[in-house]
CSV table of C-alpha atoms in Angstrom, one decimal:
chain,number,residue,atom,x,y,z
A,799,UNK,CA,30.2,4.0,-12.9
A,800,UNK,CA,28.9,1.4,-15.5
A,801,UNK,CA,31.7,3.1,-17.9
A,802,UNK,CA,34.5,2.3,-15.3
A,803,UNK,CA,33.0,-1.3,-14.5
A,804,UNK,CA,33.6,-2.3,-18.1
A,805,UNK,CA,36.9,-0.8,-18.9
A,806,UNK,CA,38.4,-2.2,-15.2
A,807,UNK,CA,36.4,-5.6,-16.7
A,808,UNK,CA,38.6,-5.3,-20.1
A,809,UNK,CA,41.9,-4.8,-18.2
A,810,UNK,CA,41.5,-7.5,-16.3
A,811,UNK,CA,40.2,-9.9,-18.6
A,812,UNK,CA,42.3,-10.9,-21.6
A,813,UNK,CA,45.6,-8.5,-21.3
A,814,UNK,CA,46.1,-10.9,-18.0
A,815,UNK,CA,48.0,-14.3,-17.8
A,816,UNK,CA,46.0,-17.2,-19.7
A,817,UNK,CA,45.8,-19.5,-16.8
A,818,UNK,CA,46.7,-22.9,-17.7
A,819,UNK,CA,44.3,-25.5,-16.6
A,820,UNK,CA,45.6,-26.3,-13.4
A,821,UNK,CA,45.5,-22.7,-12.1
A,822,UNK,CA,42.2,-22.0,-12.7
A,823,UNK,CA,41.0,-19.0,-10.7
A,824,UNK,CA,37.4,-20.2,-10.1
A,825,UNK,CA,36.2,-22.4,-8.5
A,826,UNK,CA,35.0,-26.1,-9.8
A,827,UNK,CA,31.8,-25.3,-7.7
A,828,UNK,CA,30.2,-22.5,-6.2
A,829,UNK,CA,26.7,-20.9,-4.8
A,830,UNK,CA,26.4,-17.2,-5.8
A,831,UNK,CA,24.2,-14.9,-4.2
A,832,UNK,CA,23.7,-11.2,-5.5
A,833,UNK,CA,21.7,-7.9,-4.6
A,834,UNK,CA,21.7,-4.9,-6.2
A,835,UNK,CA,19.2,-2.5,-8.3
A,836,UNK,CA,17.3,-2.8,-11.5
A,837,UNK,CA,17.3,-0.3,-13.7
A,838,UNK,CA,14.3,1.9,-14.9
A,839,UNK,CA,12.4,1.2,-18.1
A,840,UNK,CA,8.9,2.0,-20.1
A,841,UNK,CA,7.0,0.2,-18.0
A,842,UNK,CA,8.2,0.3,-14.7
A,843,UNK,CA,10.0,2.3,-12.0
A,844,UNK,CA,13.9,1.1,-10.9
A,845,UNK,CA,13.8,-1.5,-7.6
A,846,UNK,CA,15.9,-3.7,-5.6
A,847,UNK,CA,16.6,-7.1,-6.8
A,848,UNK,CA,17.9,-10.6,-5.2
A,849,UNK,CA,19.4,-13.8,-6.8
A,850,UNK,CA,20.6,-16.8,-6.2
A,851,UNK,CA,22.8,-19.0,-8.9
A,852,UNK,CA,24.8,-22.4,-9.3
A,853,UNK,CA,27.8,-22.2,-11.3
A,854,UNK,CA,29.5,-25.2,-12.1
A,855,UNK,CA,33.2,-24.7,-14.2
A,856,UNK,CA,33.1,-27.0,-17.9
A,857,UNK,CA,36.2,-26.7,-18.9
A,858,UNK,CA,38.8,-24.1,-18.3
A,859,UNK,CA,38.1,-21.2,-19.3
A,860,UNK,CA,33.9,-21.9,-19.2
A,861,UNK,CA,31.5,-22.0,-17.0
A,862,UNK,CA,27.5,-22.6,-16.8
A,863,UNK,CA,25.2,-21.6,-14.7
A,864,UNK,CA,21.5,-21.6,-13.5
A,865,UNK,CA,19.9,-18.7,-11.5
A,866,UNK,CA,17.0,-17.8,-10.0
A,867,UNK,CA,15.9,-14.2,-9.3
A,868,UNK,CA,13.3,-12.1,-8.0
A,869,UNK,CA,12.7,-8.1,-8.8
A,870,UNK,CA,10.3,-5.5,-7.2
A,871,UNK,CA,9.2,-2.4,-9.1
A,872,UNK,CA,6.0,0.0,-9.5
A,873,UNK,CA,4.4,0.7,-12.8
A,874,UNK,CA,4.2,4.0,-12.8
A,875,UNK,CA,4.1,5.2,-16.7
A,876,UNK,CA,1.5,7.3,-18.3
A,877,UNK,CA,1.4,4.3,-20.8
A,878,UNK,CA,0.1,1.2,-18.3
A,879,UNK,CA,-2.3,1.1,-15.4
A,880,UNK,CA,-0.1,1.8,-11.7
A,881,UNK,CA,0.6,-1.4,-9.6
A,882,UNK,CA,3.0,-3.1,-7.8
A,883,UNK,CA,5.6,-5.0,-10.3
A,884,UNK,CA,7.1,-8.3,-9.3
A,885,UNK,CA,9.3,-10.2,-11.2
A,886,UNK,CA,10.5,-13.5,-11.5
A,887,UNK,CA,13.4,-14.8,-13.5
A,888,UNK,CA,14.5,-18.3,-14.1
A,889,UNK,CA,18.1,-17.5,-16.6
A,890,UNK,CA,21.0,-20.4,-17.8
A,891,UNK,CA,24.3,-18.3,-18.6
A,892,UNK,CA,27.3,-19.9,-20.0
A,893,UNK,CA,30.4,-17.8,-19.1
A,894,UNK,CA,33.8,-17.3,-20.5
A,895,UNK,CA,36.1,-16.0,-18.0
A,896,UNK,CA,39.8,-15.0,-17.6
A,897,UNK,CA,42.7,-13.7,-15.1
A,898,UNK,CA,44.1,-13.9,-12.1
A,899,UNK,CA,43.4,-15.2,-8.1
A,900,UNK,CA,42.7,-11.4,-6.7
A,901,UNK,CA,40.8,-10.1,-10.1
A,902,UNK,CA,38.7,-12.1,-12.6
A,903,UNK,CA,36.8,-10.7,-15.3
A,904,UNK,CA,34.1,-12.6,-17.2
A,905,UNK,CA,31.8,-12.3,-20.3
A,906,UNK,CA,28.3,-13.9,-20.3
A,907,UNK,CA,25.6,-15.0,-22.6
A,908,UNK,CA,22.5,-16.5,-21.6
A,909,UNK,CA,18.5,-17.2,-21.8
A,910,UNK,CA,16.1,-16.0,-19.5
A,911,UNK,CA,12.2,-17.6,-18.5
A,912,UNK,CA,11.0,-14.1,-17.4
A,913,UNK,CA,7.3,-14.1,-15.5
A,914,UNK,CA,6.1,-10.9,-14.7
A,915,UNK,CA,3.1,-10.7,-11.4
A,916,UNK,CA,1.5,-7.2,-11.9
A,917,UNK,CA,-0.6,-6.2,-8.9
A,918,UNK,CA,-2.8,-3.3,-9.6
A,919,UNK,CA,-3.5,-0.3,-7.2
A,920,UNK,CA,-6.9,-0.7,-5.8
A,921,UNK,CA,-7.9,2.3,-7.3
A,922,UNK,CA,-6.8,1.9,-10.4
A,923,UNK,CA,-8.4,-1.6,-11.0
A,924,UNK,CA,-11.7,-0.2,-9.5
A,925,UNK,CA,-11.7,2.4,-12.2
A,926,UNK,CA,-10.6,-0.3,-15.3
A,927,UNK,CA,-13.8,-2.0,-13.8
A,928,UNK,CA,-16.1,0.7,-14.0
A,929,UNK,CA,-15.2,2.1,-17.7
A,930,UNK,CA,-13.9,-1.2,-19.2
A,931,UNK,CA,-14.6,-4.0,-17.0
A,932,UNK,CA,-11.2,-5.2,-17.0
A,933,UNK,CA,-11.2,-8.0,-14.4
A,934,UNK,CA,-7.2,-9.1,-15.2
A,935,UNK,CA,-4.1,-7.7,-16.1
A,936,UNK,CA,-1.3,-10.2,-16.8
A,937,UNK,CA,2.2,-11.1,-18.2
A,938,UNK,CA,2.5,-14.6,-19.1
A,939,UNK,CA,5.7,-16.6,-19.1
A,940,UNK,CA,8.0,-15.3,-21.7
A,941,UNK,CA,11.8,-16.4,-23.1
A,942,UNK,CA,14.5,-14.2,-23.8
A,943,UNK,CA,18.5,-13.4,-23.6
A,944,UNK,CA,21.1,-11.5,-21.9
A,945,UNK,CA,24.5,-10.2,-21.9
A,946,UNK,CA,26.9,-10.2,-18.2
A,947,UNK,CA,29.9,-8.0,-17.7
A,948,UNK,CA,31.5,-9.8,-14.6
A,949,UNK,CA,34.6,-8.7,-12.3
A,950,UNK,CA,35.4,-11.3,-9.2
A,951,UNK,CA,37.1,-10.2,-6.5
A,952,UNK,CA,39.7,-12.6,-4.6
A,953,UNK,CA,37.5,-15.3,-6.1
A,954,UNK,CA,34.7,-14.4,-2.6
A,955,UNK,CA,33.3,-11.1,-4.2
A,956,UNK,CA,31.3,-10.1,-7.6
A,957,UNK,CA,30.1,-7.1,-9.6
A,958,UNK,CA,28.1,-7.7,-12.2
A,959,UNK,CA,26.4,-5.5,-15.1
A,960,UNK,CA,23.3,-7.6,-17.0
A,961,UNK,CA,21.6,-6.3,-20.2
A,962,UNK,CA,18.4,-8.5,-20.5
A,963,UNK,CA,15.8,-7.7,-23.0
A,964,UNK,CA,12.3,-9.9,-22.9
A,965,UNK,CA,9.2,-9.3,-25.1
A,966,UNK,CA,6.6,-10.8,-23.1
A,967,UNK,CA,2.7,-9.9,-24.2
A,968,UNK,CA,0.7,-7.9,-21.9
A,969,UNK,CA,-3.2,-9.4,-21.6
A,970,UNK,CA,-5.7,-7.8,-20.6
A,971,UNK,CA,-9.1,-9.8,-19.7
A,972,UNK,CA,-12.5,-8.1,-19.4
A,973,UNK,CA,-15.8,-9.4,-18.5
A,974,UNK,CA,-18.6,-7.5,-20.1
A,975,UNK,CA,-22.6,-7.8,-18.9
A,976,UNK,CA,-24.0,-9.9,-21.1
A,977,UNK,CA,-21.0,-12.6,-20.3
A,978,UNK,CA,-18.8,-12.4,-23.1
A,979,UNK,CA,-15.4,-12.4,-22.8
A,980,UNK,CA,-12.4,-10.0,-24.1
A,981,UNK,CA,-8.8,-10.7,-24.0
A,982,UNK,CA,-6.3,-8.2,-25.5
A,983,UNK,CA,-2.8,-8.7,-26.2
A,984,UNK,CA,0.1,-5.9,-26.7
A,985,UNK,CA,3.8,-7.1,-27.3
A,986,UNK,CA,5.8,-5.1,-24.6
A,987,UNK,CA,9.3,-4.9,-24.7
A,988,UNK,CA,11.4,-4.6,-21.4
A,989,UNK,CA,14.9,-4.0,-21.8
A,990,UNK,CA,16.9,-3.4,-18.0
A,991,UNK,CA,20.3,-3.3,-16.5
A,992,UNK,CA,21.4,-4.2,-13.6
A,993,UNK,CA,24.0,-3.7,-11.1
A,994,UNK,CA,24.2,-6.4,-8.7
A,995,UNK,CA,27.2,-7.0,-5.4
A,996,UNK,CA,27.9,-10.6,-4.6
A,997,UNK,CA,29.3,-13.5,-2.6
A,998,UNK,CA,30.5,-16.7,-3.8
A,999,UNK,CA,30.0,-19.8,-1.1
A,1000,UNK,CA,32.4,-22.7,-2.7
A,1001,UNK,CA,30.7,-26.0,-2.8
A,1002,UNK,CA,33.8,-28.0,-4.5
A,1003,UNK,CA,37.5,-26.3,-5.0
């Protein structure tokens, strides 16, 4: 499907009219909301995500944008400790897009403030306890990029397909007996893609 996406994505995009600028096909304006699936990876299990994102148009044919999302996964490798996976992801995207009123294709690049919650199983942090008193497992906030392969629909609906890769440091805090502290770091890096659905509310035409 992902291999259909982009080649529908290249057809549409720069093999149609070059709109001049007072027939732009988006918007000046709009509120996007999204849902759709993130991929699996090392660390964690695929899940559901949600977002929400301004886009506001520059100049024909660019626009930027600000998003805000939220994913839900389960760590459930052989290589990390099982737990409930959220994760939250602050992203500004600039956007180069071309084509017509019923099919718009766009190409994105863009940074991403990724910060991961990890929630461990009961279980599992009762047994980190007992054989390494590990009181704390965390990702801290962590910067990184992403690619969007866009297709816009009678200029109301979206599919998207985003590559984002973040190396965020995994830390792990243990309290030992005779109160020292121990804090461990390993560089983890999370490449995903996902496929999201849309709907564009426009705020200024």
């Amino acid at each position: 499907m992902l291999t259909a996406l982009l080649i529908t994505w290249l057809t549409a995009a720069p093999l149609y009219p070059l709109n001049p600028v007072e027939q732009d096909t988006v918007n000046y304006m709009n509120l996007h909301f999204t849902a759709g699936l993130c991929g699996p990876n090392h660390i964690s299990s695929a899940g559901p995500i949600v977002s929400v994102k301004y886009e506001y148009l520059l100049h024909h044919p660019f626009i930027v944008r600000s998003s805000f999302e939220y994913g839900f996964s389960r760590m459930q490798t052989r290589l990390y400790p099982k737990g409930d996976f959220h994760n939250t992801t602050y992203a500004a995207d600039f956007l180069y897009y071309r084509g017509t009123n019923r099919l718009t294709g766009y190409l994105g690049l863009g940074f991403v403030f990724s910060k991961n919650y990890l929630q461990l199983d009961k279980e599992v942090a009762d047994s980190l306890w007992r054989t390494e008193y590990v009181t704390a497992v965390s990702m801290p906030l962590h910067i990184g990029y992403r690619l969007t392969f866009g297709l816009r629909m009678n200029q109301f609906f979206s599919i998207e397909v985003i590559i984002t890769d973040v190396r965020p440091k995994l830390v792990t805090t243990s309290s030992y007996p005779n109160n020292e502290i121990g804090i461990r770091k390993e560089e983890v890096r999370i490449q995903t893609v996902r496929l999201t659905f849309g709907y564009l509310i426009p705020l200024k035409r």
